Amino acid sequence: MAQEGLPIIISAPSGAGKTTLLRSLKERLPALDFSVSHTTRPPRENERDGEDYHFISKADFLKMTDRNEFLEWAKIHDNYYGTTLKNIESTLKKGKDLVLELDVQGVEALRDLKYQGVYIFILPPSLEELKKRLTGRGTEPDSQIRQRLEVGKKEISKSHLYDFAVTNVNVDESVDTILSIIRAEKSRMNRYQPDCPEIRKIIESGNT
Ligand code: 5GP
């Protein structure tokens, strides 16, 4: 049996640089899949339906929650976001590693479910830098920036939910760190599935 893919759960306070970082991670590791969440948030200018998110109405989202289609879902900044079970499971079964970008509420839900994966938290170098990045982005009005900063501080206080922390000072270095985390995680003995059947048999015989 092929090794199942690794769920890689990544969160960051809004403005910590996650989007840029994940774009670069995708370029460096093209084999990596990214889960596409459903959201009721309207698309931003450069976002595409089906690529960045599945953009749906609140009524449709609530229907999906009633049908238990989500592994987890959360209300964030007045909008709903959720990860459907269907696509995740089929990707992982194919042995493909999958990045799930979730907020802290989503991570709390997955931890409660004892969902297995590697949990990584991206942190800004300072609160000042976080504010600077949020303001510089120019996508949200002042009131929303203040709201996002407050939420960000609460999220940072939940860092203990994660296995690894990456301070995002420099994108390339942060991606290096994430790649090292993924490699190390995939080499854990309890996940390790050698390609060679003979070696696999010997390992399994020692396990019983
Ligand atoms: P944005 O609106 O800036 O794209 O995302 C806002 C927040 O929602 C980010 O922290 C992002 O990681 C989180 N998010 C995106 N998709 C999901 C999801 O499916 N579930 C949860 N819990 N959070 C999500």
PDB file of C-alpha atoms and ligand atoms in Angstrom:
ATOM      1  CA  MET A   1       0.000   0.000   0.000  1.00  0.00           C
ATOM      2  CA  ALA A   2       1.333   3.433  -0.898  1.00  0.00           C
ATOM      3  CA  GLN A   3       2.044   5.870   1.903  1.00  0.00           C
ATOM      4  CA  GLU A   4      -0.910   8.177   2.546  1.00  0.00           C
ATOM      5  CA  GLY A   5      -0.352  11.854   1.940  1.00  0.00           C
ATOM      6  CA  LEU A   6       0.432  14.182   4.809  1.00  0.00           C
ATOM      7  CA  PRO A   7      -2.089  16.856   5.810  1.00  0.00           C
ATOM      8  CA  ILE A   8      -0.113  20.061   6.371  1.00  0.00           C
ATOM      9  CA  ILE A   9      -2.208  22.506   8.364  1.00  0.00           C
ATOM     10  CA  ILE A  10      -1.002  26.094   8.135  1.00  0.00           C
ATOM     11  CA  SER A  11      -2.351  29.168   9.909  1.00  0.00           C
ATOM     12  CA  ALA A  12      -1.207  32.717  10.363  1.00  0.00           C
ATOM     13  CA  PRO A  13      -2.624  35.934  11.718  1.00  0.00           C
ATOM     14  CA  SER A  14      -3.981  38.044   8.883  1.00  0.00           C
ATOM     15  CA  GLY A  15      -1.059  40.021   7.408  1.00  0.00           C
ATOM     16  CA  ALA A  16       1.729  37.670   8.531  1.00  0.00           C
ATOM     17  CA  GLY A  17       2.558  36.998   4.889  1.00  0.00           C
ATOM     18  CA  LYS A  18       0.984  33.578   4.490  1.00  0.00           C
ATOM     19  CA  THR A  19      -0.341  34.075   0.960  1.00  0.00           C
ATOM     20  CA  THR A  20       3.068  35.082  -0.470  1.00  0.00           C
ATOM     21  CA  LEU A  21       4.749  32.347   1.476  1.00  0.00           C
ATOM     22  CA  LEU A  22       2.374  29.650   0.259  1.00  0.00           C
ATOM     23  CA  ARG A  23       2.700  30.830  -3.321  1.00  0.00           C
ATOM     24  CA  SER A  24       6.442  30.393  -3.035  1.00  0.00           C
ATOM     25  CA  LEU A  25       6.027  26.999  -1.330  1.00  0.00           C
ATOM     26  CA  LYS A  26       3.881  25.869  -4.271  1.00  0.00           C
ATOM     27  CA  GLU A  27       6.604  26.889  -6.718  1.00  0.00           C
ATOM     28  CA  ARG A  28       9.318  25.104  -4.752  1.00  0.00           C
ATOM     29  CA  LEU A  29       7.270  21.915  -4.262  1.00  0.00           C
ATOM     30  CA  PRO A  30       4.904  21.605  -7.236  1.00  0.00           C
ATOM     31  CA  ALA A  31       3.780  18.113  -6.145  1.00  0.00           C
ATOM     32  CA  LEU A  32       2.055  19.660  -3.150  1.00  0.00           C
ATOM     33  CA  ASP A  33      -1.744  20.002  -3.345  1.00  0.00           C
ATOM     34  CA  PHE A  34      -3.675  22.862  -1.779  1.00  0.00           C
ATOM     35  CA  SER A  35      -7.149  22.385  -0.405  1.00  0.00           C
ATOM     36  CA  VAL A  36      -9.648  24.876  -1.855  1.00  0.00           C
ATOM     37  CA  SER A  37     -12.058  26.004   0.860  1.00  0.00           C
ATOM     38  CA  HIS A  38     -15.631  27.192   0.471  1.00  0.00           C
ATOM     39  CA  THR A  39     -16.379  30.723   1.585  1.00  0.00           C
ATOM     40  CA  THR A  40     -19.211  33.235   1.649  1.00  0.00           C
ATOM     41  CA  ARG A  41     -16.695  36.115   1.427  1.00  0.00           C
ATOM     42  CA  PRO A  42     -16.863  38.007  -1.883  1.00  0.00           C
ATOM     43  CA  PRO A  43     -13.834  37.417  -4.115  1.00  0.00           C
ATOM     44  CA  ARG A  44     -10.985  39.960  -4.013  1.00  0.00           C
ATOM     45  CA  GLU A  45      -9.944  41.499  -7.299  1.00  0.00           C
ATOM     46  CA  ASN A  46      -7.298  38.940  -8.255  1.00  0.00           C
ATOM     47  CA  GLU A  47      -9.079  35.863  -6.896  1.00  0.00           C
ATOM     48  CA  ARG A  48     -10.606  33.121  -9.021  1.00  0.00           C
ATOM     49  CA  ASP A  49     -13.527  30.884  -8.193  1.00  0.00           C
ATOM     50  CA  GLY A  50     -12.433  27.270  -7.815  1.00  0.00           C
ATOM     51  CA  GLU A  51      -8.775  28.236  -7.464  1.00  0.00           C
ATOM     52  CA  ASP A  52      -8.497  30.490  -4.431  1.00  0.00           C
ATOM     53  CA  TYR A  53     -11.843  29.523  -2.956  1.00  0.00           C
ATOM     54  CA  HIS A  54     -15.201  28.144  -3.976  1.00  0.00           C
ATOM     55  CA  PHE A  55     -17.218  31.328  -3.552  1.00  0.00           C
ATOM     56  CA  ILE A  56     -20.774  30.475  -2.515  1.00  0.00           C
ATOM     57  CA  SER A  57     -23.812  32.136  -0.938  1.00  0.00           C
ATOM     58  CA  LYS A  58     -24.525  31.961   2.775  1.00  0.00           C
ATOM     59  CA  ALA A  59     -27.671  29.914   2.075  1.00  0.00           C
ATOM     60  CA  ASP A  60     -25.669  27.326   0.129  1.00  0.00           C
ATOM     61  CA  PHE A  61     -22.973  27.252   2.800  1.00  0.00           C
ATOM     62  CA  LEU A  62     -25.534  26.581   5.525  1.00  0.00           C
ATOM     63  CA  LYS A  63     -27.062  23.797   3.419  1.00  0.00           C
ATOM     64  CA  MET A  64     -23.618  22.193   3.219  1.00  0.00           C
ATOM     65  CA  THR A  65     -23.190  22.399   7.002  1.00  0.00           C
ATOM     66  CA  ASP A  66     -26.607  20.722   7.416  1.00  0.00           C
ATOM     67  CA  ARG A  67     -25.468  17.914   5.124  1.00  0.00           C
ATOM     68  CA  ASN A  68     -22.247  17.521   7.202  1.00  0.00           C
ATOM     69  CA  GLU A  69     -20.084  18.102   4.151  1.00  0.00           C
ATOM     70  CA  PHE A  70     -17.384  19.966   6.081  1.00  0.00           C
ATOM     71  CA  LEU A  71     -14.515  18.475   8.015  1.00  0.00           C
ATOM     72  CA  GLU A  72     -14.516  21.828   9.824  1.00  0.00           C
ATOM     73  CA  TRP A  73     -15.959  25.256   9.297  1.00  0.00           C
ATOM     74  CA  ALA A  74     -15.750  28.635  11.015  1.00  0.00           C
ATOM     75  CA  LYS A  75     -17.223  32.125  10.961  1.00  0.00           C
ATOM     76  CA  ILE A  76     -14.388  34.595  10.454  1.00  0.00           C
ATOM     77  CA  HIS A  77     -14.728  38.380  10.096  1.00  0.00           C
ATOM     78  CA  ASP A  78     -18.498  38.002   9.390  1.00  0.00           C
ATOM     79  CA  ASN A  79     -18.025  35.381   6.683  1.00  0.00           C
ATOM     80  CA  TYR A  80     -18.135  31.604   6.674  1.00  0.00           C
ATOM     81  CA  TYR A  81     -15.217  29.394   5.635  1.00  0.00           C
ATOM     82  CA  GLY A  82     -15.131  25.613   5.467  1.00  0.00           C
ATOM     83  CA  THR A  83     -13.090  22.639   4.315  1.00  0.00           C
ATOM     84  CA  THR A  84     -15.011  19.822   2.663  1.00  0.00           C
ATOM     85  CA  LEU A  85     -14.143  16.240   3.508  1.00  0.00           C
ATOM     86  CA  LYS A  86     -14.546  14.814   0.013  1.00  0.00           C
ATOM     87  CA  ASN A  87     -11.569  16.319  -1.790  1.00  0.00           C
ATOM     88  CA  ILE A  88      -9.184  16.035   1.129  1.00  0.00           C
ATOM     89  CA  GLU A  89      -9.651  12.328   1.589  1.00  0.00           C
ATOM     90  CA  SER A  90      -9.280  11.482  -2.104  1.00  0.00           C
ATOM     91  CA  THR A  91      -6.079  13.559  -2.361  1.00  0.00           C
ATOM     92  CA  LEU A  92      -4.506  11.994   0.725  1.00  0.00           C
ATOM     93  CA  LYS A  93      -5.468   8.461  -0.356  1.00  0.00           C
ATOM     94  CA  LYS A  94      -3.578   9.054  -3.599  1.00  0.00           C
ATOM     95  CA  GLY A  95      -0.488   9.633  -1.458  1.00  0.00           C
ATOM     96  CA  LYS A  96      -0.402  13.360  -2.168  1.00  0.00           C
ATOM     97  CA  ASP A  97       0.506  15.793   0.568  1.00  0.00           C
ATOM     98  CA  LEU A  98      -2.096  18.475   1.078  1.00  0.00           C
ATOM     99  CA  VAL A  99      -1.894  21.978   2.526  1.00  0.00           C
ATOM    100  CA  LEU A 100      -4.940  23.158   4.495  1.00  0.00           C
ATOM    101  CA  GLU A 101      -4.996  26.878   5.243  1.00  0.00           C
ATOM    102  CA  LEU A 102      -7.148  27.305   8.302  1.00  0.00           C
ATOM    103  CA  ASP A 103      -7.769  29.898  10.946  1.00  0.00           C
ATOM    104  CA  VAL A 104      -7.246  29.043  14.606  1.00  0.00           C
ATOM    105  CA  GLN A 105     -10.896  28.018  15.119  1.00  0.00           C
ATOM    106  CA  GLY A 106     -10.501  25.439  12.362  1.00  0.00           C
ATOM    107  CA  VAL A 107      -7.351  24.118  14.017  1.00  0.00           C
ATOM    108  CA  GLU A 108      -9.124  23.873  17.364  1.00  0.00           C
ATOM    109  CA  ALA A 109     -11.860  21.834  15.645  1.00  0.00           C
ATOM    110  CA  LEU A 110      -9.324  19.497  14.015  1.00  0.00           C
ATOM    111  CA  ARG A 111      -7.385  19.039  17.266  1.00  0.00           C
ATOM    112  CA  ASP A 112     -10.672  18.132  18.994  1.00  0.00           C
ATOM    113  CA  LEU A 113     -11.212  15.513  16.290  1.00  0.00           C
ATOM    114  CA  LYS A 114      -7.610  14.326  16.869  1.00  0.00           C
ATOM    115  CA  TYR A 115      -7.039  14.892  13.160  1.00  0.00           C
ATOM    116  CA  GLN A 116      -3.555  13.645  12.279  1.00  0.00           C
ATOM    117  CA  GLY A 117      -1.235  15.974  10.418  1.00  0.00           C
ATOM    118  CA  VAL A 118       1.498  18.508  10.923  1.00  0.00           C
ATOM    119  CA  TYR A 119       0.327  21.834  12.330  1.00  0.00           C
ATOM    120  CA  ILE A 120       2.401  24.906  11.454  1.00  0.00           C
ATOM    121  CA  PHE A 121       1.863  28.467  12.688  1.00  0.00           C
ATOM    122  CA  ILE A 122       3.331  31.406  10.760  1.00  0.00           C
ATOM    123  CA  LEU A 123       4.149  34.384  12.980  1.00  0.00           C
ATOM    124  CA  PRO A 124       5.042  37.967  12.106  1.00  0.00           C
ATOM    125  CA  PRO A 125       8.386  39.259  13.459  1.00  0.00           C
ATOM    126  CA  SER A 126       6.509  41.902  15.533  1.00  0.00           C
ATOM    127  CA  LEU A 127       3.049  43.430  16.002  1.00  0.00           C
ATOM    128  CA  GLU A 128       4.318  46.628  14.434  1.00  0.00           C
ATOM    129  CA  GLU A 129       5.360  44.749  11.323  1.00  0.00           C
ATOM    130  CA  LEU A 130       1.987  42.988  11.248  1.00  0.00           C
ATOM    131  CA  LYS A 131       0.183  46.330  11.301  1.00  0.00           C
ATOM    132  CA  LYS A 132       2.484  47.684   8.603  1.00  0.00           C
ATOM    133  CA  ARG A 133       1.792  44.717   6.344  1.00  0.00           C
ATOM    134  CA  LEU A 134      -1.974  44.943   6.890  1.00  0.00           C
ATOM    135  CA  THR A 135      -1.995  48.658   6.101  1.00  0.00           C
ATOM    136  CA  GLY A 136       0.308  48.288   3.099  1.00  0.00           C
ATOM    137  CA  ARG A 137      -1.910  45.647   1.547  1.00  0.00           C
ATOM    138  CA  GLY A 138      -4.589  48.301   0.962  1.00  0.00           C
ATOM    139  CA  THR A 139      -7.376  45.744   0.665  1.00  0.00           C
ATOM    140  CA  GLU A 140      -9.229  46.564   3.909  1.00  0.00           C
ATOM    141  CA  PRO A 141     -10.505  49.784   5.501  1.00  0.00           C
ATOM    142  CA  ASP A 142      -8.990  51.036   8.830  1.00  0.00           C
ATOM    143  CA  SER A 143     -11.771  49.611  10.987  1.00  0.00           C
ATOM    144  CA  GLN A 144     -11.182  46.150   9.524  1.00  0.00           C
ATOM    145  CA  ILE A 145      -7.415  46.446   9.992  1.00  0.00           C
ATOM    146  CA  ARG A 146      -7.953  47.194  13.689  1.00  0.00           C
ATOM    147  CA  GLN A 147     -10.329  44.256  13.939  1.00  0.00           C
ATOM    148  CA  ARG A 148      -7.842  41.950  12.199  1.00  0.00           C
ATOM    149  CA  LEU A 149      -5.025  43.064  14.535  1.00  0.00           C
ATOM    150  CA  GLU A 150      -7.086  42.268  17.617  1.00  0.00           C
ATOM    151  CA  VAL A 151      -8.061  38.891  16.196  1.00  0.00           C
ATOM    152  CA  GLY A 152      -4.386  38.321  15.321  1.00  0.00           C
ATOM    153  CA  LYS A 153      -3.324  38.856  18.945  1.00  0.00           C
ATOM    154  CA  LYS A 154      -5.920  36.338  20.123  1.00  0.00           C
ATOM    155  CA  GLU A 155      -4.697  33.873  17.514  1.00  0.00           C
ATOM    156  CA  ILE A 156      -1.088  34.260  18.651  1.00  0.00           C
ATOM    157  CA  SER A 157      -2.211  33.381  22.177  1.00  0.00           C
ATOM    158  CA  LYS A 158      -3.329  29.997  20.752  1.00  0.00           C
ATOM    159  CA  SER A 159       0.119  29.090  19.414  1.00  0.00           C
ATOM    160  CA  HIS A 160       0.233  26.013  21.665  1.00  0.00           C
ATOM    161  CA  LEU A 161      -2.218  24.294  19.287  1.00  0.00           C
ATOM    162  CA  TYR A 162       0.544  23.945  16.698  1.00  0.00           C
ATOM    163  CA  ASP A 163       3.541  21.614  16.364  1.00  0.00           C
ATOM    164  CA  PHE A 164       5.829  24.179  14.733  1.00  0.00           C
ATOM    165  CA  ALA A 165       6.240  27.967  14.626  1.00  0.00           C
ATOM    166  CA  VAL A 166       7.814  29.840  11.718  1.00  0.00           C
ATOM    167  CA  THR A 167       8.642  33.527  12.143  1.00  0.00           C
ATOM    168  CA  ASN A 168       8.193  35.034   8.720  1.00  0.00           C
ATOM    169  CA  VAL A 169      10.998  37.574   8.342  1.00  0.00           C
ATOM    170  CA  ASN A 170      12.099  36.504   4.908  1.00  0.00           C
ATOM    171  CA  VAL A 171       9.925  34.482   2.511  1.00  0.00           C
ATOM    172  CA  ASP A 172      12.698  32.234   1.154  1.00  0.00           C
ATOM    173  CA  GLU A 173      13.951  31.351   4.614  1.00  0.00           C
ATOM    174  CA  SER A 174      10.435  30.668   5.876  1.00  0.00           C
ATOM    175  CA  VAL A 175       9.782  28.369   2.919  1.00  0.00           C
ATOM    176  CA  ASP A 176      13.088  26.567   3.631  1.00  0.00           C
ATOM    177  CA  THR A 177      11.932  25.997   7.198  1.00  0.00           C
ATOM    178  CA  ILE A 178       8.518  24.721   6.104  1.00  0.00           C
ATOM    179  CA  LEU A 179      10.127  22.335   3.603  1.00  0.00           C
ATOM    180  CA  SER A 180      12.400  20.992   6.366  1.00  0.00           C
ATOM    181  CA  ILE A 181       9.392  20.484   8.634  1.00  0.00           C
ATOM    182  CA  ILE A 182       7.529  18.579   5.896  1.00  0.00           C
ATOM    183  CA  ARG A 183      10.556  16.372   5.159  1.00  0.00           C
ATOM    184  CA  ALA A 184      11.150  15.594   8.818  1.00  0.00           C
ATOM    185  CA  GLU A 185       7.490  14.856   9.401  1.00  0.00           C
ATOM    186  CA  LYS A 186       7.347  12.454   6.446  1.00  0.00           C
ATOM    187  CA  SER A 187      10.399  10.615   7.788  1.00  0.00           C
ATOM    188  CA  ARG A 188       8.823   9.837  11.146  1.00  0.00           C
ATOM    189  CA  MET A 189       9.032   6.100  11.757  1.00  0.00           C
ATOM    190  CA  ASN A 190       5.266   5.842  12.326  1.00  0.00           C
ATOM    191  CA  ARG A 191       4.588   7.269   8.845  1.00  0.00           C
ATOM    192  CA  TYR A 192       7.502   5.690   7.040  1.00  0.00           C
ATOM    193  CA  GLN A 193       6.534   3.254   4.263  1.00  0.00           C
ATOM    194  CA  PRO A 194       9.583   2.070   2.329  1.00  0.00           C
ATOM    195  CA  ASP A 195       9.108   1.478  -1.388  1.00  0.00           C
ATOM    196  CA  CYS A 196      11.020  -1.794  -1.133  1.00  0.00           C
ATOM    197  CA  PRO A 197       8.528  -4.584  -0.190  1.00  0.00           C
ATOM    198  CA  GLU A 198      11.225  -6.732   1.455  1.00  0.00           C
ATOM    199  CA  ILE A 199      12.307  -3.941   3.792  1.00  0.00           C
ATOM    200  CA  ARG A 200       8.666  -3.148   4.510  1.00  0.00           C
ATOM    201  CA  LYS A 201       8.048  -6.786   5.481  1.00  0.00           C
ATOM    202  CA  ILE A 202      11.017  -6.849   7.843  1.00  0.00           C
ATOM    203  CA  ILE A 203       9.893  -3.587   9.508  1.00  0.00           C
ATOM    204  CA  GLU A 204       6.332  -4.898   9.876  1.00  0.00           C
ATOM    205  CA  SER A 205       7.546  -8.204  11.341  1.00  0.00           C
ATOM    206  CA  GLY A 206       9.348  -6.304  14.081  1.00  0.00           C
ATOM    207  CA  ASN A 207       6.191  -4.340  14.847  1.00  0.00           C
ATOM    208  CA  THR A 208       4.059  -7.298  15.936  1.00  0.00           C
TER     209      THR A 208
HETATM  210  P1  5GP B   1      -9.074  35.456   3.812  1.00  0.00           P
HETATM  211  O1  5GP B   1     -10.477  36.009   3.826  1.00  0.00           O
HETATM  212  O2  5GP B   1      -8.058  36.501   4.145  1.00  0.00           O
HETATM  213  O3  5GP B   1      -8.769  34.708   2.541  1.00  0.00           O
HETATM  214  O4  5GP B   1      -8.988  34.351   4.977  1.00  0.00           O
HETATM  215  C1  5GP B   1      -9.329  34.658   6.288  1.00  0.00           C
HETATM  216  C2  5GP B   1      -8.949  33.495   7.187  1.00  0.00           C
HETATM  217  O5  5GP B   1      -9.728  32.343   6.874  1.00  0.00           O
HETATM  218  C3  5GP B   1      -7.492  33.038   7.050  1.00  0.00           C
HETATM  219  O6  5GP B   1      -6.960  32.883   8.354  1.00  0.00           O
HETATM  220  C4  5GP B   1      -7.596  31.696   6.358  1.00  0.00           C
HETATM  221  O7  5GP B   1      -6.549  30.825   6.700  1.00  0.00           O
HETATM  222  C5  5GP B   1      -8.909  31.200   6.944  1.00  0.00           C
HETATM  223  N1  5GP B   1      -9.515  30.110   6.167  1.00  0.00           N
HETATM  224  C6  5GP B   1      -9.526  29.921   4.829  1.00  0.00           C
HETATM  225  N2  5GP B   1     -10.186  28.804   4.526  1.00  0.00           N
HETATM  226  C7  5GP B   1     -10.612  28.261   5.690  1.00  0.00           C
HETATM  227  C8  5GP B   1     -11.340  27.082   6.020  1.00  0.00           C
HETATM  228  O8  5GP B   1     -11.752  26.297   5.187  1.00  0.00           O
HETATM  229  N3  5GP B   1     -11.570  26.875   7.341  1.00  0.00           N
HETATM  230  C9  5GP B   1     -11.143  27.702   8.325  1.00  0.00           C
HETATM  231  N4  5GP B   1     -11.400  27.387   9.585  1.00  0.00           N
HETATM  232  N5  5GP B   1     -10.447  28.815   8.039  1.00  0.00           N
HETATM  233  C10 5GP B   1     -10.182  29.089   6.739  1.00  0.00           C
END
